[in-house]
Amino acid sequence: MCGRRSLLAALCIALSTMRPAIAAEPVGQAVVIKTEVTGQGGPIEVNTSVHRDERIRTSKSGLGQFLFRDGTKLAVGWGSSVVIDKYVFDDSQSVRKLTIRAAKGTFRWVSGNSKSSAYQILTPAGTIGVRGTAFDFYVGPDGTTAVVLLNGAASFCGPGGCRQLQQRCDCVVAKPNGDMSPARRVDPSVLDTLGNPRALPFLSGNQRLAGGIGMLGGCNMASVAPERKDRARPPPAIEPAPQRQDPPQKQAEPQKERPNKPDKPHHERPHHDKPHHDRPDHDRPDKPDKHDGHGRHDTDGKPGNHGEDHRDHDRDHGGNRDRNHGGDRDRDHDKDRGRNFHRGR
């Protein structure tokens, strides 16, 4: 009896020592880490390995991108919790089974090199079946789950049945009680249905992914991102008003040439620009011979003859007066001669 007990104790010890070794088996690694992402051993950093049965958590602003050994990519957005539930190797390039259990949060999945039947994603509302696929999914606090297809095909099965997602941007919303929407194209109203404007952040642009996994998305959900709305405001602010200011700028160009004009030598300036000491006409106003022609005009409009005309006019009058006085003297002399003649007789 004692031997059996000792044997059981030994087996328990052996099993307890083997479990950490199994849990420590790496299945992938972190390629992008933002803010705070934690695993079983504490904070996860870039190039840190992730293991089977490890729970990965992100903070309210955290983001982690992981690459599994078969090429499968998983993005874990803010406020998320997910466990790598099963990971069974087939060979170095594929797996027989890869199952993750998403408790809450936002995710993006891109299948790797393994068969589609090898992948399975468990949520509180049902199971996502992968068909060589890329899709986003969200799990709310109450277990409500939304799946948006980005590439390939997928299915969602829950208590209420199954829905097939076959076209890009097809969306299904399911609840743990079995309620499930038909597959239809996703639009911003799905955020109201989920009761969380931060749901599906990789589609809305509220969280951005790096690498090829970030190239997927769209589905007209980017318009709900606050920063996208802000970016859409500048185009209406562009007005043709700046173009109307172009003519004043063209008128201002000739002013650039004006400072070059005063650079001419002093002797090339016009006569009226010379200093007053160079003008003898203005320095000696008391000499009439220098101002006789100032402001004079001929009948032909040429200046400088008006004073000469006056002098000629005076000379003419003076000569006539002299001639007249001379004639008067001659007549008086003749009269005196006549008187003397009569007196002599």
CSV table of C-alpha atoms in Angstrom, one decimal:
chain,number,residue,atom,x,y,z
A,1,MET,CA,0.0,0.0,0.0
A,2,CYS,CA,2.8,2.3,0.9
A,3,GLY,CA,4.6,1.4,-2.3
A,4,ARG,CA,1.6,2.4,-4.4
A,5,ARG,CA,1.3,5.7,-2.7
A,6,SER,CA,4.9,6.5,-3.2
A,7,LEU,CA,4.5,5.5,-6.9
A,8,LEU,CA,1.5,7.9,-7.3
A,9,ALA,CA,3.4,10.7,-5.6
A,10,ALA,CA,6.3,10.2,-7.9
A,11,LEU,CA,4.1,10.3,-11.0
A,12,CYS,CA,2.5,13.5,-9.8
A,13,ILE,CA,5.8,15.1,-9.3
A,14,ALA,CA,6.9,13.9,-12.8
A,15,LEU,CA,3.7,15.3,-14.4
A,16,SER,CA,4.1,18.6,-12.5
A,17,THR,CA,7.7,19.0,-13.8
A,18,MET,CA,6.7,18.1,-17.4
A,19,ARG,CA,3.8,20.6,-17.7
A,20,PRO,CA,6.0,23.7,-17.7
A,21,ALA,CA,8.2,22.1,-20.3
A,22,ILE,CA,5.2,21.6,-22.5
A,23,ALA,CA,3.9,25.1,-21.9
A,24,ALA,CA,7.2,26.6,-22.7
A,25,GLU,CA,7.2,25.2,-26.2
A,26,PRO,CA,7.5,28.2,-28.6
A,27,VAL,CA,4.9,28.4,-31.4
A,28,GLY,CA,5.6,31.9,-32.7
A,29,GLN,CA,7.1,35.3,-31.8
A,30,ALA,CA,6.1,39.0,-31.4
A,31,VAL,CA,7.0,41.2,-34.3
A,32,VAL,CA,5.3,44.4,-33.2
A,33,ILE,CA,4.6,45.6,-29.7
A,34,LYS,CA,3.1,49.0,-28.8
A,35,THR,CA,2.4,50.3,-25.3
A,36,GLU,CA,1.9,47.3,-23.0
A,37,VAL,CA,1.4,43.7,-24.0
A,38,THR,CA,1.9,40.9,-21.4
A,39,GLY,CA,2.1,37.1,-21.5
A,40,GLN,CA,2.5,34.3,-19.1
A,41,GLY,CA,6.1,35.4,-18.2
A,42,GLY,CA,5.4,39.1,-18.0
A,43,PRO,CA,5.8,41.9,-20.5
A,44,ILE,CA,6.2,40.8,-24.1
A,45,GLU,CA,8.7,42.6,-26.3
A,46,VAL,CA,9.6,42.4,-30.0
A,47,ASN,CA,11.2,39.1,-30.9
A,48,THR,CA,9.9,37.5,-27.7
A,49,SER,CA,8.6,34.0,-28.2
A,50,VAL,CA,5.0,33.1,-27.5
A,51,HIS,CA,4.0,29.6,-26.3
A,52,ARG,CA,1.2,27.1,-26.4
A,53,ASP,CA,-1.4,27.7,-23.7
A,54,GLU,CA,0.0,31.2,-23.1
A,55,ARG,CA,-2.6,34.0,-22.4
A,56,ILE,CA,-1.8,37.3,-24.2
A,57,ARG,CA,-3.2,40.5,-22.8
A,58,THR,CA,-3.0,44.1,-24.0
A,59,SER,CA,-3.6,47.3,-22.2
A,60,LYS,CA,-6.3,49.8,-23.2
A,61,SER,CA,-3.9,51.3,-25.7
A,62,GLY,CA,-1.8,48.2,-26.4
A,63,LEU,CA,-1.1,46.4,-29.6
A,64,GLY,CA,0.7,43.2,-30.4
A,65,GLN,CA,1.4,41.5,-33.8
A,66,PHE,CA,2.5,37.9,-33.8
A,67,LEU,CA,3.8,35.6,-36.4
A,68,PHE,CA,3.4,31.8,-35.9
A,69,ARG,CA,5.7,29.2,-37.2
A,70,ASP,CA,3.5,28.3,-40.2
A,71,GLY,CA,3.2,31.9,-41.3
A,72,THR,CA,-0.1,32.7,-39.6
A,73,LYS,CA,-0.4,36.3,-38.5
A,74,LEU,CA,-2.5,37.5,-35.5
A,75,ALA,CA,-2.9,41.1,-34.5
A,76,VAL,CA,-4.2,41.7,-31.0
A,77,GLY,CA,-5.7,45.2,-30.5
A,78,TRP,CA,-6.4,47.2,-27.3
A,79,GLY,CA,-8.1,45.8,-24.3
A,80,SER,CA,-7.8,42.2,-25.5
A,81,SER,CA,-7.3,38.8,-24.0
A,82,VAL,CA,-6.6,35.6,-26.0
A,83,VAL,CA,-5.1,32.2,-25.3
A,84,ILE,CA,-3.2,30.0,-27.8
A,85,ASP,CA,-5.3,27.0,-26.9
A,86,LYS,CA,-3.9,24.3,-29.2
A,87,TYR,CA,-0.9,24.1,-31.4
A,88,VAL,CA,0.0,20.7,-32.9
A,89,PHE,CA,2.9,20.6,-35.3
A,90,ASP,CA,2.7,18.8,-38.6
A,91,ASP,CA,6.1,19.9,-39.9
A,92,SER,CA,8.3,23.0,-39.8
A,93,GLN,CA,6.1,24.7,-42.4
A,94,SER,CA,2.6,23.8,-41.3
A,95,VAL,CA,0.5,22.7,-38.3
A,96,ARG,CA,-2.1,20.0,-37.8
A,97,LYS,CA,-4.1,22.1,-35.4
A,98,LEU,CA,-4.0,25.7,-34.3
A,99,THR,CA,-6.8,26.9,-32.1
A,100,ILE,CA,-7.1,30.2,-30.2
A,101,ARG,CA,-9.7,31.2,-27.7
A,102,ALA,CA,-10.6,34.9,-27.8
A,103,ALA,CA,-12.1,36.0,-24.5
A,104,LYS,CA,-12.5,39.7,-25.4
A,105,GLY,CA,-11.1,42.5,-27.5
A,106,THR,CA,-10.2,43.2,-31.2
A,107,PHE,CA,-8.3,41.0,-33.5
A,108,ARG,CA,-7.1,40.5,-37.1
A,109,TRP,CA,-6.3,37.0,-38.5
A,110,VAL,CA,-4.4,36.1,-41.6
A,111,SER,CA,-4.0,32.3,-42.4
A,112,GLY,CA,-0.6,30.8,-42.9
A,113,ASN,CA,0.6,27.8,-44.9
A,114,SER,CA,-1.4,25.1,-43.1
A,115,LYS,CA,-4.7,23.5,-44.3
A,116,SER,CA,-7.8,25.6,-43.7
A,117,SER,CA,-9.2,22.8,-41.6
A,118,ALA,CA,-6.3,23.2,-39.2
A,119,TYR,CA,-7.5,26.6,-37.9
A,120,GLN,CA,-10.2,27.3,-35.5
A,121,ILE,CA,-11.1,30.4,-33.5
A,122,LEU,CA,-13.4,30.1,-30.4
A,123,THR,CA,-15.5,33.0,-29.1
A,124,PRO,CA,-18.2,33.2,-26.4
A,125,ALA,CA,-20.9,33.4,-29.2
A,126,GLY,CA,-19.6,30.7,-31.5
A,127,THR,CA,-16.8,29.4,-33.6
A,128,ILE,CA,-15.2,31.0,-36.6
A,129,GLY,CA,-14.3,28.5,-39.4
A,130,VAL,CA,-11.3,29.5,-41.5
A,131,ARG,CA,-11.2,28.9,-45.3
A,132,GLY,CA,-7.8,30.3,-46.2
A,133,THR,CA,-8.8,33.6,-45.0
A,134,ALA,CA,-8.1,37.1,-43.7
A,135,PHE,CA,-10.7,38.7,-41.4
A,136,ASP,CA,-11.2,41.0,-38.4
A,137,PHE,CA,-13.3,40.0,-35.4
A,138,TYR,CA,-14.4,41.7,-32.2
A,139,VAL,CA,-15.6,40.1,-28.9
A,140,GLY,CA,-17.4,42.4,-26.5
A,141,PRO,CA,-17.6,42.2,-22.7
A,142,ASP,CA,-20.9,40.4,-22.9
A,143,GLY,CA,-19.6,37.9,-25.5
A,144,THR,CA,-21.2,39.6,-28.5
A,145,THR,CA,-19.1,38.8,-31.5
A,146,ALA,CA,-18.7,40.5,-34.9
A,147,VAL,CA,-16.7,39.0,-37.9
A,148,VAL,CA,-15.8,41.0,-41.0
A,149,LEU,CA,-14.4,39.1,-44.0
A,150,LEU,CA,-11.4,40.7,-45.8
A,151,ASN,CA,-10.2,37.9,-48.1
A,152,GLY,CA,-11.1,34.4,-48.9
A,153,ALA,CA,-14.1,32.9,-47.1
A,154,ALA,CA,-15.2,32.1,-43.6
A,155,SER,CA,-18.1,30.8,-41.6
A,156,PHE,CA,-19.5,31.5,-38.1
A,157,CYS,CA,-21.5,28.8,-36.2
A,158,GLY,CA,-23.3,29.3,-32.9
A,159,PRO,CA,-26.3,28.1,-31.0
A,160,GLY,CA,-28.5,29.8,-33.6
A,161,GLY,CA,-27.0,28.1,-36.7
A,162,CYS,CA,-24.2,29.0,-39.1
A,163,ARG,CA,-23.6,32.0,-41.4
A,164,GLN,CA,-21.4,31.9,-44.5
A,165,LEU,CA,-19.2,35.0,-45.3
A,166,GLN,CA,-18.2,34.7,-48.9
A,167,GLN,CA,-17.8,38.3,-50.2
A,168,ARG,CA,-15.3,40.9,-49.1
A,169,CYS,CA,-16.6,43.1,-46.3
A,170,ASP,CA,-19.4,40.6,-45.4
A,171,CYS,CA,-20.2,41.0,-41.7
A,172,VAL,CA,-22.0,38.8,-39.1
A,173,VAL,CA,-22.9,39.8,-35.6
A,174,ALA,CA,-23.8,37.0,-33.1
A,175,LYS,CA,-24.7,36.9,-29.4
A,176,PRO,CA,-24.1,34.1,-26.9
A,177,ASN,CA,-27.9,33.4,-26.7
A,178,GLY,CA,-28.0,32.3,-30.3
A,179,ASP,CA,-29.2,35.5,-32.0
A,180,MET,CA,-27.3,36.1,-35.2
A,181,SER,CA,-27.6,38.6,-38.0
A,182,PRO,CA,-27.6,37.6,-41.7
A,183,ALA,CA,-24.3,38.2,-43.6
A,184,ARG,CA,-24.4,41.7,-45.0
A,185,ARG,CA,-21.9,44.3,-46.0
A,186,VAL,CA,-20.4,46.1,-43.0
A,187,ASP,CA,-21.0,49.8,-42.4
A,188,PRO,CA,-20.4,52.2,-39.5
A,189,SER,CA,-23.8,51.3,-38.0
A,190,VAL,CA,-22.3,48.0,-36.8
A,191,LEU,CA,-20.5,50.0,-34.1
A,192,ASP,CA,-23.8,51.1,-32.7
A,193,THR,CA,-25.0,47.5,-32.7
A,194,LEU,CA,-21.9,46.5,-30.8
A,195,GLY,CA,-22.2,49.4,-28.4
A,196,ASN,CA,-18.6,50.4,-28.8
A,197,PRO,CA,-17.2,53.0,-31.1
A,198,ARG,CA,-13.7,51.5,-30.6
A,199,ALA,CA,-14.7,48.1,-31.9
A,200,LEU,CA,-13.0,47.0,-35.2
A,201,PRO,CA,-10.2,49.6,-34.9
A,202,PHE,CA,-8.1,48.1,-37.7
A,203,LEU,CA,-10.9,48.9,-40.1
A,204,SER,CA,-11.8,52.3,-38.8
A,205,GLY,CA,-8.1,53.4,-38.6
A,206,ASN,CA,-8.1,54.1,-34.9
A,207,GLN,CA,-5.3,51.6,-34.6
A,208,ARG,CA,-2.7,51.0,-37.4
A,209,LEU,CA,-1.0,47.8,-38.2
A,210,ALA,CA,2.5,47.4,-39.6
A,211,GLY,CA,3.6,45.3,-42.6
A,212,GLY,CA,1.4,43.5,-45.0
A,213,ILE,CA,-1.2,42.7,-42.5
A,214,GLY,CA,-1.9,46.4,-42.3
A,215,MET,CA,-2.6,46.7,-46.0
A,216,LEU,CA,-5.9,44.8,-45.6
A,217,GLY,CA,-9.0,46.6,-44.5
A,218,GLY,CA,-11.1,49.5,-45.6
A,219,CYS,CA,-14.7,48.5,-46.3
A,220,ASN,CA,-15.8,52.2,-46.0
A,221,MET,CA,-15.2,52.0,-42.2
A,222,ALA,CA,-12.4,54.6,-42.2
A,223,SER,CA,-14.9,57.5,-42.2
A,224,VAL,CA,-15.7,56.7,-38.6
A,225,ALA,CA,-12.2,57.4,-37.4
A,226,PRO,CA,-11.9,60.8,-35.7
A,227,GLU,CA,-8.6,61.6,-37.2
A,228,ARG,CA,-10.0,60.8,-40.7
A,229,LYS,CA,-12.7,63.4,-40.2
A,230,ASP,CA,-10.2,66.0,-39.1
A,231,ARG,CA,-8.2,65.3,-42.3
A,232,ALA,CA,-11.3,65.8,-44.4
A,233,ARG,CA,-11.7,69.4,-43.2
A,234,PRO,CA,-8.8,71.2,-44.9
A,235,PRO,CA,-9.9,70.8,-48.5
A,236,PRO,CA,-13.1,73.1,-48.1
A,237,ALA,CA,-10.8,75.7,-46.6
A,238,ILE,CA,-8.9,76.1,-49.8
A,239,GLU,CA,-10.3,79.1,-51.6
A,240,PRO,CA,-9.3,81.1,-54.7
A,241,ALA,CA,-8.6,84.2,-52.6
A,242,PRO,CA,-4.8,83.8,-52.7
A,243,GLN,CA,-5.0,83.8,-56.5
A,244,ARG,CA,-6.7,87.2,-56.4
A,245,GLN,CA,-3.6,88.6,-54.6
A,246,ASP,CA,-1.4,87.8,-57.6
A,247,PRO,CA,-1.9,91.1,-59.5
A,248,PRO,CA,-0.6,93.3,-56.6
A,249,GLN,CA,2.5,91.1,-56.6
A,250,LYS,CA,3.1,91.7,-60.3
A,251,GLN,CA,2.7,95.5,-59.8
A,252,ALA,CA,5.3,95.4,-57.2
A,253,GLU,CA,7.9,93.9,-59.5
A,254,PRO,CA,8.9,97.2,-61.3
A,255,GLN,CA,9.8,98.7,-58.0
A,256,LYS,CA,12.8,96.4,-57.8
A,257,GLU,CA,14.3,98.4,-60.7
A,258,ARG,CA,13.8,101.9,-59.2
A,259,PRO,CA,16.8,101.8,-56.8
A,260,ASN,CA,19.1,101.3,-59.9
A,261,LYS,CA,18.2,104.7,-61.4
A,262,PRO,CA,20.0,106.9,-58.8
A,263,ASP,CA,23.2,105.0,-59.5
A,264,LYS,CA,23.9,107.1,-62.6
A,265,PRO,CA,27.0,109.4,-62.4
A,266,HIS,CA,26.3,113.0,-61.1
A,267,HIS,CA,27.4,114.7,-64.3
A,268,GLU,CA,24.7,112.8,-66.3
A,269,ARG,CA,21.9,114.3,-64.3
A,270,PRO,CA,19.7,116.8,-66.2
A,271,HIS,CA,20.5,120.5,-65.9
A,272,HIS,CA,17.8,121.2,-63.4
A,273,ASP,CA,19.3,118.7,-61.0
A,274,LYS,CA,22.6,120.6,-60.7
A,275,PRO,CA,23.2,122.5,-57.5
A,276,HIS,CA,22.2,126.2,-57.5
A,277,HIS,CA,25.9,127.4,-57.3
A,278,ASP,CA,26.3,126.1,-60.9
A,279,ARG,CA,23.6,128.3,-62.1
A,280,PRO,CA,24.9,131.9,-62.6
A,281,ASP,CA,21.5,133.1,-63.6
A,282,HIS,CA,20.1,132.6,-60.1
A,283,ASP,CA,23.2,133.7,-58.2
A,284,ARG,CA,23.3,137.2,-59.7
A,285,PRO,CA,19.7,138.5,-59.9
A,286,ASP,CA,21.0,142.2,-59.7
A,287,LYS,CA,22.5,142.2,-63.2
A,288,PRO,CA,19.9,142.9,-65.7
A,289,ASP,CA,22.0,141.7,-68.6
A,290,LYS,CA,21.7,138.2,-67.2
A,291,HIS,CA,18.0,138.3,-66.8
A,292,ASP,CA,16.9,140.2,-69.9
A,293,GLY,CA,16.0,137.0,-71.7
A,294,HIS,CA,14.5,135.1,-68.8
A,295,GLY,CA,10.9,134.0,-69.6
A,296,ARG,CA,10.9,135.8,-72.9
A,297,HIS,CA,9.1,134.4,-75.9
A,298,ASP,CA,9.2,135.2,-79.6
A,299,THR,CA,6.2,135.1,-81.8
A,300,ASP,CA,7.4,131.7,-83.0
A,301,GLY,CA,7.3,130.4,-79.4
A,302,LYS,CA,11.1,130.5,-78.8
A,303,PRO,CA,12.4,131.9,-75.6
A,304,GLY,CA,15.0,134.7,-75.2
A,305,ASN,CA,13.8,137.5,-77.6
A,306,HIS,CA,11.3,139.5,-75.6
A,307,GLY,CA,13.9,141.8,-74.0
A,308,GLU,CA,15.6,142.4,-77.3
A,309,ASP,CA,12.3,143.4,-78.8
A,310,HIS,CA,11.9,146.0,-76.1
A,311,ARG,CA,15.4,147.4,-76.6
A,312,ASP,CA,14.9,147.6,-80.4
A,313,HIS,CA,11.6,149.3,-79.7
A,314,ASP,CA,13.3,151.8,-77.4
A,315,ARG,CA,16.1,152.4,-80.0
A,316,ASP,CA,13.5,153.0,-82.7
A,317,HIS,CA,11.6,155.5,-80.5
A,318,GLY,CA,14.9,157.1,-79.4
A,319,GLY,CA,16.1,157.5,-83.0
A,320,ASN,CA,12.8,159.0,-84.1
A,321,ARG,CA,13.0,161.5,-81.2
A,322,ASP,CA,16.5,162.5,-82.1
A,323,ARG,CA,15.5,162.9,-85.8
A,324,ASN,CA,12.5,164.9,-84.8
A,325,HIS,CA,14.5,167.2,-82.5
A,326,GLY,CA,17.1,167.6,-85.3
A,327,GLY,CA,14.4,168.7,-87.7
A,328,ASP,CA,13.1,171.2,-85.3
A,329,ARG,CA,16.5,172.7,-84.8
A,330,ASP,CA,17.0,173.0,-88.6
A,331,ARG,CA,13.7,174.7,-88.9
A,332,ASP,CA,14.6,177.1,-86.2
A,333,HIS,CA,17.9,177.8,-87.8
A,334,ASP,CA,16.2,178.5,-91.1
A,335,LYS,CA,13.9,180.9,-89.4
A,336,ASP,CA,16.8,182.7,-87.8
A,337,ARG,CA,18.6,183.0,-91.2
A,338,GLY,CA,15.4,184.4,-92.7
A,339,ARG,CA,15.1,187.0,-90.1
A,340,ASN,CA,18.7,188.0,-90.5
A,341,PHE,CA,18.3,188.2,-94.2
A,342,HIS,CA,15.3,190.5,-93.9
A,343,ARG,CA,17.1,192.7,-91.4
A,344,GLY,CA,20.1,193.1,-93.7
A,345,ARG,CA,18.0,194.3,-96.5
